[in-house]
Short mmCIF file of C-alpha atoms and ligand atoms in Angstrom, two decimals:
data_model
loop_
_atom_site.label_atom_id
_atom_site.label_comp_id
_atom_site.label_asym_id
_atom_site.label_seq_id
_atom_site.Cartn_x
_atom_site.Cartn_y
_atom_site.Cartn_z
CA UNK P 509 -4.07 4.95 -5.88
CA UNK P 510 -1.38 5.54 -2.70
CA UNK P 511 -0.65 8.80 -2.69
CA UNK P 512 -3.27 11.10 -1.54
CA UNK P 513 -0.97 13.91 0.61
CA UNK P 514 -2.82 16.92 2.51
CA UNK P 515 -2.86 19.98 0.72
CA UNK P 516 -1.30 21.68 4.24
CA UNK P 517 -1.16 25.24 4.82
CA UNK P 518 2.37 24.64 6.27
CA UNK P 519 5.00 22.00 5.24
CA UNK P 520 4.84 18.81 7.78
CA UNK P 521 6.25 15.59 8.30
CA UNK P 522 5.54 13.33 5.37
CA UNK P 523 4.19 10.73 7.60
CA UNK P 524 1.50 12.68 8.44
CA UNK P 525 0.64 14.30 5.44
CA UNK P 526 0.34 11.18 3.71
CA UNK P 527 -1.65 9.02 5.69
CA UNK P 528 -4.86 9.05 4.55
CA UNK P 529 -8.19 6.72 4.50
CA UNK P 530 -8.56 4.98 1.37
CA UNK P 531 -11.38 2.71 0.68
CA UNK P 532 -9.85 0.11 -2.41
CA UNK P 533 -8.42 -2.23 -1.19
CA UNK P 534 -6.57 -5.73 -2.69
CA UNK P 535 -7.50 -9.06 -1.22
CA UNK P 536 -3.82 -9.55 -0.67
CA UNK P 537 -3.23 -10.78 3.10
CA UNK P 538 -1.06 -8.58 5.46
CA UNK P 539 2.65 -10.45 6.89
CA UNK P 540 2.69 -11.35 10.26
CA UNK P 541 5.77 -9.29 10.54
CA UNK P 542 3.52 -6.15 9.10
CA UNK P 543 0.90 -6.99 11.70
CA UNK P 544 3.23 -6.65 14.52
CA UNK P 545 5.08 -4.07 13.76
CA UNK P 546 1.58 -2.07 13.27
CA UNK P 547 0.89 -3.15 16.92
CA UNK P 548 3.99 -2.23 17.84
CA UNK P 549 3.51 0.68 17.08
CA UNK P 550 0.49 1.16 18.90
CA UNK P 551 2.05 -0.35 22.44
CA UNK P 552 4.17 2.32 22.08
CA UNK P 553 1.56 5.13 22.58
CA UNK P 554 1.40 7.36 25.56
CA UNK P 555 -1.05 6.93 27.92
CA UNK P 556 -2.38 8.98 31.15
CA UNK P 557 -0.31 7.14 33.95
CA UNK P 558 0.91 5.14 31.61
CA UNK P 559 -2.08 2.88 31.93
CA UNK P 560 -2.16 1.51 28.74
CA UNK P 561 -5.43 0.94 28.43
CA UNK P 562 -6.19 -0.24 24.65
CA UNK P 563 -6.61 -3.85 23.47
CA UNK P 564 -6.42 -4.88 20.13
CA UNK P 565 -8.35 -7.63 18.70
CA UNK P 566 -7.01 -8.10 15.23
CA UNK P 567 -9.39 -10.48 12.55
CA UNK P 568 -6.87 -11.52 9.63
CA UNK P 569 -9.18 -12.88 7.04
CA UNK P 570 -6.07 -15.87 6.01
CA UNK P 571 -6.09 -16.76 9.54
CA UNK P 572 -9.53 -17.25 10.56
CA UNK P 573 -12.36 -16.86 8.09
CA UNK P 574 -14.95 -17.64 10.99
CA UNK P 575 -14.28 -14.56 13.49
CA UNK P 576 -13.08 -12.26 10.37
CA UNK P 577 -16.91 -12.83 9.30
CA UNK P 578 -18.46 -12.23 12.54
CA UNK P 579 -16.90 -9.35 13.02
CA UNK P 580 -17.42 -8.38 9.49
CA UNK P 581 -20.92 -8.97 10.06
CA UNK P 582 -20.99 -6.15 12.87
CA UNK P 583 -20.21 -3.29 10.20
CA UNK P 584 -23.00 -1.04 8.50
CA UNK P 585 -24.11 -2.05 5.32
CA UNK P 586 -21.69 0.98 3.80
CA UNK P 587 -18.53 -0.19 5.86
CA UNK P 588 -19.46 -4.06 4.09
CA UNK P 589 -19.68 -2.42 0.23
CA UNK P 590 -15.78 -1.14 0.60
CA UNK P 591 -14.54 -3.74 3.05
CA UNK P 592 -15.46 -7.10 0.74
CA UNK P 593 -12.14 -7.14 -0.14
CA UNK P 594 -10.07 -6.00 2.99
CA UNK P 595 -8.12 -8.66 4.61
CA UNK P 596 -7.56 -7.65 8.31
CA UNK P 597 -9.92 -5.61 10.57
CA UNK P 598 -8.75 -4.21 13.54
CA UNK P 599 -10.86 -3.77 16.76
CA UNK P 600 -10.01 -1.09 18.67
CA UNK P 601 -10.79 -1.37 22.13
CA UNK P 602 -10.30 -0.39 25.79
CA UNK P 603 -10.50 -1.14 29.42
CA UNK P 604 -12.90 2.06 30.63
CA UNK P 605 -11.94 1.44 34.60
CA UNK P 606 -8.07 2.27 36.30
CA UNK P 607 -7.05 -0.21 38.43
CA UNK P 608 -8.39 1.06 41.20
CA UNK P 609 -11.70 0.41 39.49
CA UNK P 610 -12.92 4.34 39.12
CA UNK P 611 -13.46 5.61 35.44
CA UNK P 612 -10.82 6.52 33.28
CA UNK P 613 -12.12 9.32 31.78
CA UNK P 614 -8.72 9.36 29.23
CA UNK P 615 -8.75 6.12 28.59
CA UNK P 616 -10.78 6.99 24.63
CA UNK P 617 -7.76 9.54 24.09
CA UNK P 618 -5.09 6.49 25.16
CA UNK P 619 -7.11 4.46 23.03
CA UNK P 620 -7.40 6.78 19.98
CA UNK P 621 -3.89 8.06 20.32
CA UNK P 622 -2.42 4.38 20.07
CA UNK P 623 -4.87 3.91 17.15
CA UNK P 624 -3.62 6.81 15.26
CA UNK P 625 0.27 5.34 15.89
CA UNK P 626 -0.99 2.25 14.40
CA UNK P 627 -2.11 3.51 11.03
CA UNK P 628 0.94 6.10 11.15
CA UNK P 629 3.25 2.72 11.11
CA UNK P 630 0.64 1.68 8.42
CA UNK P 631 1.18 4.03 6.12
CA UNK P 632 5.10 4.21 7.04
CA UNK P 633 4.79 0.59 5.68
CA UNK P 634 3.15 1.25 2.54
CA UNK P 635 -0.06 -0.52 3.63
CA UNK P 636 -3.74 0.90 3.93
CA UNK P 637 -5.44 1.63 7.19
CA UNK P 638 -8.92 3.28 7.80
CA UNK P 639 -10.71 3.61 10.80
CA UNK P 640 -14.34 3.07 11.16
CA UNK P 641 -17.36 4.18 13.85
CA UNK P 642 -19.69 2.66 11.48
CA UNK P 643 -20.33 -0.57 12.97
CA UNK P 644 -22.64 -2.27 15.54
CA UNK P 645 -20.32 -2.12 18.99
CA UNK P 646 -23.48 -3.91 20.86
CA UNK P 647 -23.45 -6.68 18.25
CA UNK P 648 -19.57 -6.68 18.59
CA UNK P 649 -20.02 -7.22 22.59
CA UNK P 650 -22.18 -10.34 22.08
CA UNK P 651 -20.36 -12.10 19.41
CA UNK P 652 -17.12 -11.50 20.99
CA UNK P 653 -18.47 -11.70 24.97
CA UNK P 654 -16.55 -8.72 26.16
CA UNK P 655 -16.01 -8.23 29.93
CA UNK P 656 -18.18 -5.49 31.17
CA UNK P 657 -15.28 -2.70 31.77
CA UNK P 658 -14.46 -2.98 28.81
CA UNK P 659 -15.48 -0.49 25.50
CA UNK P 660 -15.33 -1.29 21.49
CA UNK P 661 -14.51 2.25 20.05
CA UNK P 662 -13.78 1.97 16.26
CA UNK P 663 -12.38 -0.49 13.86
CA UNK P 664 -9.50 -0.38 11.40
CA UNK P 665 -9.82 -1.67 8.04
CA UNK P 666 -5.92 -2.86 7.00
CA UNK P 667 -4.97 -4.17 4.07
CA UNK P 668 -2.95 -2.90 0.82
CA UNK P 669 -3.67 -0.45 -2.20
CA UNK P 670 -6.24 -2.17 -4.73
CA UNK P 671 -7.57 -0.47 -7.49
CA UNK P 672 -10.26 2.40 -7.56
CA UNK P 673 -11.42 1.76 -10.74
CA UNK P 674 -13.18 -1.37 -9.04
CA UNK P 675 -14.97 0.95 -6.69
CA UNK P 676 -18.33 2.54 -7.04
CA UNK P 677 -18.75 5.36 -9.20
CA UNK P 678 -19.54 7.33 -6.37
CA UNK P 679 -17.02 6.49 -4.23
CA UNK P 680 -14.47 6.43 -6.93
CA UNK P 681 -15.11 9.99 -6.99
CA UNK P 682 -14.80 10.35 -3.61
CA UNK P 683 -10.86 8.53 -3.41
CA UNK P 684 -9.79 10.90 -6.05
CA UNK P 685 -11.44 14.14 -4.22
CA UNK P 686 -8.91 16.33 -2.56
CA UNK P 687 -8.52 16.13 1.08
CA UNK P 688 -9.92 18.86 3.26
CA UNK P 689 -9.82 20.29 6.66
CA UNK P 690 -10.86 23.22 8.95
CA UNK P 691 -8.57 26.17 8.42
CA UNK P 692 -5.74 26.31 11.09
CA UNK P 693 -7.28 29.71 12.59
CA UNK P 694 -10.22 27.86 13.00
CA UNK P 695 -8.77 25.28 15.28
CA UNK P 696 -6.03 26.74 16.86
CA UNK P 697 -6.85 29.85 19.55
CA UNK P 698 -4.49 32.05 21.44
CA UNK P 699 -4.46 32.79 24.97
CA UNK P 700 -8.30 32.24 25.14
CA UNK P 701 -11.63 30.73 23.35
CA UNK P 702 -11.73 31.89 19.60
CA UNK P 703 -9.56 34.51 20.37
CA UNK P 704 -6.99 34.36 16.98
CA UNK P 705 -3.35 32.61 17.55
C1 FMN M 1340 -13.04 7.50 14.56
C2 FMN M 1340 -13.24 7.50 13.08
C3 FMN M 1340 -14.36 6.91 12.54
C4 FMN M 1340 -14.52 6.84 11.14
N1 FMN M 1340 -15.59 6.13 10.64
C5 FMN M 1340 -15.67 5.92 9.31
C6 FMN M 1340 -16.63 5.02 8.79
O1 FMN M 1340 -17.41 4.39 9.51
N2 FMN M 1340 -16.66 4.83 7.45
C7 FMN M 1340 -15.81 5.47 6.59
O2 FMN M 1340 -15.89 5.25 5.39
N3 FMN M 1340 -14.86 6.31 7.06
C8 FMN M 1340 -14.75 6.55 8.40
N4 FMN M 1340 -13.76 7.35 8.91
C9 FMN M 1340 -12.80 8.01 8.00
C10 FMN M 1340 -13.02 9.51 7.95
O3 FMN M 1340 -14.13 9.80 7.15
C11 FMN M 1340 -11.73 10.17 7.43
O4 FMN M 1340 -10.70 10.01 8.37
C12 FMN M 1340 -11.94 11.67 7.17
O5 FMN M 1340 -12.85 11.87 6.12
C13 FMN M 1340 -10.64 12.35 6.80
O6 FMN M 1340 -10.04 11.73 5.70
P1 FMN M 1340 -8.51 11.25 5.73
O7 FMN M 1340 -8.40 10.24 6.86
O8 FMN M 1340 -8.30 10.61 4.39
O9 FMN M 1340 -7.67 12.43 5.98
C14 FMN M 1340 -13.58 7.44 10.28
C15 FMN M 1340 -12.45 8.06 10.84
C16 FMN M 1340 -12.27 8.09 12.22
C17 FMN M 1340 -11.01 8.72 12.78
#
């Protein structure tokens, strides 16, 4: 299953209807080319002063089996039951301190905002992306001896399309359910809190 498009309440850009976070996945690996253009993508976020805060560590599974497991390792037991056959996680990441060494208090939207440009160019390639908080960042910090300054926020399964049937019944059920959201008058104000746009 590839094609899972929001059900919007107003017509939008195809790109960003379609993305979506699917959990079957194929074993097949991901090009090289594919994996740079996906953190391309991602370089090419903005950032607050252009600080460009986000690091990438990328575990491709054909590449090196060793660090793909350890960082494997670091996801909940859920996160392990739909990732056995994904072949590249993605560790999203980020310096926390500006240069001059005082807290960036954007640097999680930098980070998220060049995370959400990398599964954008995912999807744009016809490959699979799904971001996770369900793994063990203090676990990820020892295996992979971060520097202090320096935060694990999410990782990104990446792979391509396998097939649901191989899923679990329940979460077979949960791939084919429709997508859903907040209604836009309940995120979007006017001129002041809650007050209808
Ligand atoms: C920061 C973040 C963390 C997430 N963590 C998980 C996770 O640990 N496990 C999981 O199965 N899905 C996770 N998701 C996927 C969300 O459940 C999914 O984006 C949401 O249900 C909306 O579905 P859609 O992306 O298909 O539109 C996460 C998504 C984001 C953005």
């Amino acid at each position: 299953m590839t094609n899972k498009p929001a059900p919007t309440e107003v017509a939008i850009h195809e790109l960003i209807a379609g993305r979506w976070s699917p959990r079957a996945y194929s074993s097949e690996p991901v090009s090289r080319d594919n994996l740079r253009s996906v953190l391309e993508a991602a370089r090419w976020a903005p950032s607050s002063y252009n600080a460009q805060p986000w690091r990438f560590v990328v575990f491709d599974r054909s590449v090196d089996e060793v660090s793909f497991k350890q960082a494997f390792a670091t996801l909940v037991p859920f996160n392990q039951g739909w990732n056995a056959q994904v072949p590249v996680l993605i560790a999203v990441t980020t310096h926390t301190l500006t240069s001059k060494g005082e807290v960036n208090r954007c640097a999680p939207y930098d980070a998220g905002a060049a995370a959400m440009a990398l599964v954008l160019q995912a999807h744009a390639l016809g490959l699979a992306a799904h971001q996770m908080s369900g793994f063990d960042p203090n676990a990820f910090r020892a295996a992979f001896q971060l520097p202090k300054d320096v935060e694990v926020i999410a990782m990104i399964a990446l792979g391509h399309y396998g097939e649901v049937d191989k899923l679990d019944p329940v979460l077979r059920e949960r791939e084919k359910s429709a997508r859903q959201r907040l209604p836009l008058a309940d995120i979007a104000y006017g001129g002041g809190w809650k007050k209808a746009f």
